[in-house]
Structure formats: structure tokens, C-alpha cells
Short mmCIF file of C-alpha atoms in Angstrom, two decimals:
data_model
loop_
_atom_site.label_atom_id
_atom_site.label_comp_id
_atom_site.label_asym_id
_atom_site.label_seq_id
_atom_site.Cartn_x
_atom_site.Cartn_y
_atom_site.Cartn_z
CA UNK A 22 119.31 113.04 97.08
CA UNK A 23 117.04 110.00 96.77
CA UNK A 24 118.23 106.44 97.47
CA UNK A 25 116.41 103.83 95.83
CA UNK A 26 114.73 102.72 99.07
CA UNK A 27 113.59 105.87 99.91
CA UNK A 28 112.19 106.21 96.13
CA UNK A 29 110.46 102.40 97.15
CA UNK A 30 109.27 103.42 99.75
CA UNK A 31 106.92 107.03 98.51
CA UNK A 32 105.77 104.54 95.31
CA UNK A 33 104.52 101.95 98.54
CA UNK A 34 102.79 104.89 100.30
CA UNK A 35 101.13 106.98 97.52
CA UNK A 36 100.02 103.81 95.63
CA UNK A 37 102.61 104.20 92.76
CA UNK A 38 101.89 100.54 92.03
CA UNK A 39 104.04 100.01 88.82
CA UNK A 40 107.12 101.92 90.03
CA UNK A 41 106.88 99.84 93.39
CA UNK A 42 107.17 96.57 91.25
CA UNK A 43 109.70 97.86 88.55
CA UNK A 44 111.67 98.97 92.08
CA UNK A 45 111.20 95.96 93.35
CA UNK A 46 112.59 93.74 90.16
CA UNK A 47 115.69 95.93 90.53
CA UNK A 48 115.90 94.85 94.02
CA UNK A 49 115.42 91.58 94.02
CA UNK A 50 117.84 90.81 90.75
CA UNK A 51 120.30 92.60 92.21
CA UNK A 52 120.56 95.44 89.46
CA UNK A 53 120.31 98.08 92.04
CA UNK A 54 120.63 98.04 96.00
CA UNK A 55 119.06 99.98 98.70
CA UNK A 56 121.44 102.74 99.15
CA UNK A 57 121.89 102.93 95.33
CA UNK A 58 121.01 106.99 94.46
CA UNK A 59 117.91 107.18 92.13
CA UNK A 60 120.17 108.15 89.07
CA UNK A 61 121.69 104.98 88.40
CA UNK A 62 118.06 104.06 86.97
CA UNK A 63 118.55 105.94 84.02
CA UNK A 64 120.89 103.06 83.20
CA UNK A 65 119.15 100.54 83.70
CA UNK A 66 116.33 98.20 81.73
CA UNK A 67 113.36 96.85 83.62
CA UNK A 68 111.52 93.41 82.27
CA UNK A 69 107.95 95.15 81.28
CA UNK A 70 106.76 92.27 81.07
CA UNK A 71 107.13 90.75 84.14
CA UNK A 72 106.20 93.73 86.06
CA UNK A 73 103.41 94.03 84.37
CA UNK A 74 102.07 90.94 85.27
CA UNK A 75 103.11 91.57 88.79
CA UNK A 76 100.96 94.59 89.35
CA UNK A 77 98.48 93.02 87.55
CA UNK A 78 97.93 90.14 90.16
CA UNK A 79 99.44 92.89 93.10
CA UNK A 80 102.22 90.56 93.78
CA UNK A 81 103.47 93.72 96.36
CA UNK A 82 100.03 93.62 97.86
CA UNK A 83 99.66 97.36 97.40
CA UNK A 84 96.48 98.65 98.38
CA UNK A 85 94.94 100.56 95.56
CA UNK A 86 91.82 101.90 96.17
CA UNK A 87 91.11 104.23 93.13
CA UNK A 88 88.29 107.09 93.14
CA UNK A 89 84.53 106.68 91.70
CA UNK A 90 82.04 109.34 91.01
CA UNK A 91 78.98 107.76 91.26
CA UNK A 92 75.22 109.89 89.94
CA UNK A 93 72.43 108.80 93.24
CA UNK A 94 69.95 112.00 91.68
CA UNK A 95 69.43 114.13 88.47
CA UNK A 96 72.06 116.80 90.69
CA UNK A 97 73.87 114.58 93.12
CA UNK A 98 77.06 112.56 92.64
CA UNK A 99 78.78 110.89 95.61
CA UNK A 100 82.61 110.24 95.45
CA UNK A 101 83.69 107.74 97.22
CA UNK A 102 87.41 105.14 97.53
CA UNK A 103 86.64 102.16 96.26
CA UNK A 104 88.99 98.30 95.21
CA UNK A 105 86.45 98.93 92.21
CA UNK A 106 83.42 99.97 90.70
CA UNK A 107 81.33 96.77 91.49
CA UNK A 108 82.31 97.78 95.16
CA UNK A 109 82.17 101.52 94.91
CA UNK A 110 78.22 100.85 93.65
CA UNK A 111 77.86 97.95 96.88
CA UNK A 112 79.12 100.77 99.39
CA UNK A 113 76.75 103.53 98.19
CA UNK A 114 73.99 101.45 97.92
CA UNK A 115 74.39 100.32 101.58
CA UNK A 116 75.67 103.11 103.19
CA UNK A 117 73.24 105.55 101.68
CA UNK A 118 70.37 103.57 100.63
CA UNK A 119 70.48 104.71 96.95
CA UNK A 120 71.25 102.39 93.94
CA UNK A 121 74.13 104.55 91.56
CA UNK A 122 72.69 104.99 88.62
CA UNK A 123 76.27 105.23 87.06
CA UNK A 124 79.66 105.05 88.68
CA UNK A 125 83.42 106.41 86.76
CA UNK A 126 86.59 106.58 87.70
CA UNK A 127 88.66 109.28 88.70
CA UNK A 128 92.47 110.18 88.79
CA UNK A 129 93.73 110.39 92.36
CA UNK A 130 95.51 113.78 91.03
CA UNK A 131 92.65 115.34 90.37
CA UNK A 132 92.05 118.06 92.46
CA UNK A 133 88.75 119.70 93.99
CA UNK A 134 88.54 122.85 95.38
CA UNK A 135 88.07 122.52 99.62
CA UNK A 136 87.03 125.90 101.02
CA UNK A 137 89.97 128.03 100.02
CA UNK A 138 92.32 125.36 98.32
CA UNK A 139 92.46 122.95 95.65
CA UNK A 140 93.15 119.35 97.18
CA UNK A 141 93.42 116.58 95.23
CA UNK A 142 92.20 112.61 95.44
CA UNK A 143 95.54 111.68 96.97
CA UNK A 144 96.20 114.43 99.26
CA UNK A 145 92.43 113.56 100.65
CA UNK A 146 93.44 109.27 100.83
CA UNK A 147 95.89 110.01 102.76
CA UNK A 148 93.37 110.33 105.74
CA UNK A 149 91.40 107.38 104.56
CA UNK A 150 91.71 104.87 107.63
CA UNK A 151 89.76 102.12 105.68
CA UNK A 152 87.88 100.84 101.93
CA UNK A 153 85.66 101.36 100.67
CA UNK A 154 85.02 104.97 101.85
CA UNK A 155 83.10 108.28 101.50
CA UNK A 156 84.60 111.02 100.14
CA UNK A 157 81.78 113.52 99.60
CA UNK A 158 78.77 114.48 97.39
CA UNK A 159 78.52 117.07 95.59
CA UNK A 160 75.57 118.96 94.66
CA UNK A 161 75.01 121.56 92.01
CA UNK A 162 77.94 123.81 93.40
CA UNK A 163 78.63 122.57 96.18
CA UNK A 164 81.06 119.81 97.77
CA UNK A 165 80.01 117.90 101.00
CA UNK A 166 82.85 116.31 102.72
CA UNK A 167 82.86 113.38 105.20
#
């Protein structure tokens, strides 16, 4: 059984940023409390609207540093966490000395294949200890991590 906080609380942590302010509006008009199970939101309407323009301006303050592929060669792309792509491009130029020649953004579910396993974006920010940061580059076939 999840309560509402605990529900809160995993949208906080794994950058759910939406779900944290929707949870959040619940809270704070009193539509749903703490303790509350997570099935009484099937019952209930959020304002859209408003919580749109709350994660919009990150009224939570949620950190939500997304992931950018970004082409340095002909054969080498470096991934890196970025606020952006503006910033993504500023930390590769600085920390490697290379100006992107293009930069996209990737879903933190995508996954990757690390030695054995397939890991994905998230699982891999969840040892990120600041931002911007280096993922790894990968080359040809092959995946260089940090």
C-alpha cells in the first residue's frame, strides 16, 4: 500500500516533476492528506492548469536535469546531465575542449546496455552527485563511462 506521501515523496526523488506538483495541489487544498492511500486519486480532479504553470516555473524547486547526446566527432557522441542544452553544449565544451556540433535530448528511461545489463538514464542519475555531468561517450560500439 502507498500513502500519498510516500507516492510524493518517489515523484520528489526520481524527478517526476508534474506528479510532484499535481501531489502537491492535493495537499495543499486539502483534497487529500498525507496518510490518504494512493486510490482515493482516482476520485479526484486536479487544476491542469495551475499545475502546469507550476512545473513550468518549478515552483517545488525540483531538480531536473534531463539527458543530452551531444556529436564532438564524425563517430563520437558524449552523453552527459544537463538543466539544458545551452548548458549541456557549455559543459562539453569546457570540460573536454570540443565545441558539440549538435546536442538532443534523451528520455531518462532509456536504457543502455552496461557490461552485462541494460541500465537506464535514471537508474545511472541516481549516482549523479552534481550538474551538469558526464555520463559517457560512446564510440562506434562502444560505451565509455565516467
Amino acid at each position: 500500500m502507498s500513502t500519498i506521501k510516500e507516492l510524493f515523496e518517489m515523484a520528489v526523488q526520481n524527478n517526476y516533476s508534474f506528479t510532484a506538483h499535481s501531489l502537491y495541489y492535493l495537499l495543499r487544498e486539502g483534497l487529500v492528506s498525507p496518510n490518504d492511500d494512493h486510490t482515493v486519486l482516482h476520485h479526484i480532479q486536479v487544476d491542469t492548469e495551475l499545475v502546469g504553470e507550476w512545473t513550468d516555473q518549478n515552483y517545488l524547486c525540483i531538480s531536473v536535469e534531463k539527458v543530452y547526446s551531444l556529436r564532438i566527432s564524425s563517430n563520437e557522441f558524449v552523453f552527459v546531465y544537463a538543466k539544458n542544452p545551452d548548458q549541456a553544449a557549455c559543459f562539453v565544451k569546457h570540460s573536454l575542449n570540443v565545441i558539440p556540433r549538435n546536442c538532443h535530448e534523451y528520455l531518462l528511461d532509456f536504457s543502455i546496455v552496461r557490461g552485462n545489463e541494460f541500465v537506464s538514464f535514471r537508474e545511472l542519475k541516481k549516482n549523479l552527485y552534481s550538474s551538469p555531468a558526464l555520463i559517457g561517450i560512446y564510440q562506434k560500439d562502444e560505451m565509455y563511462y565516467s
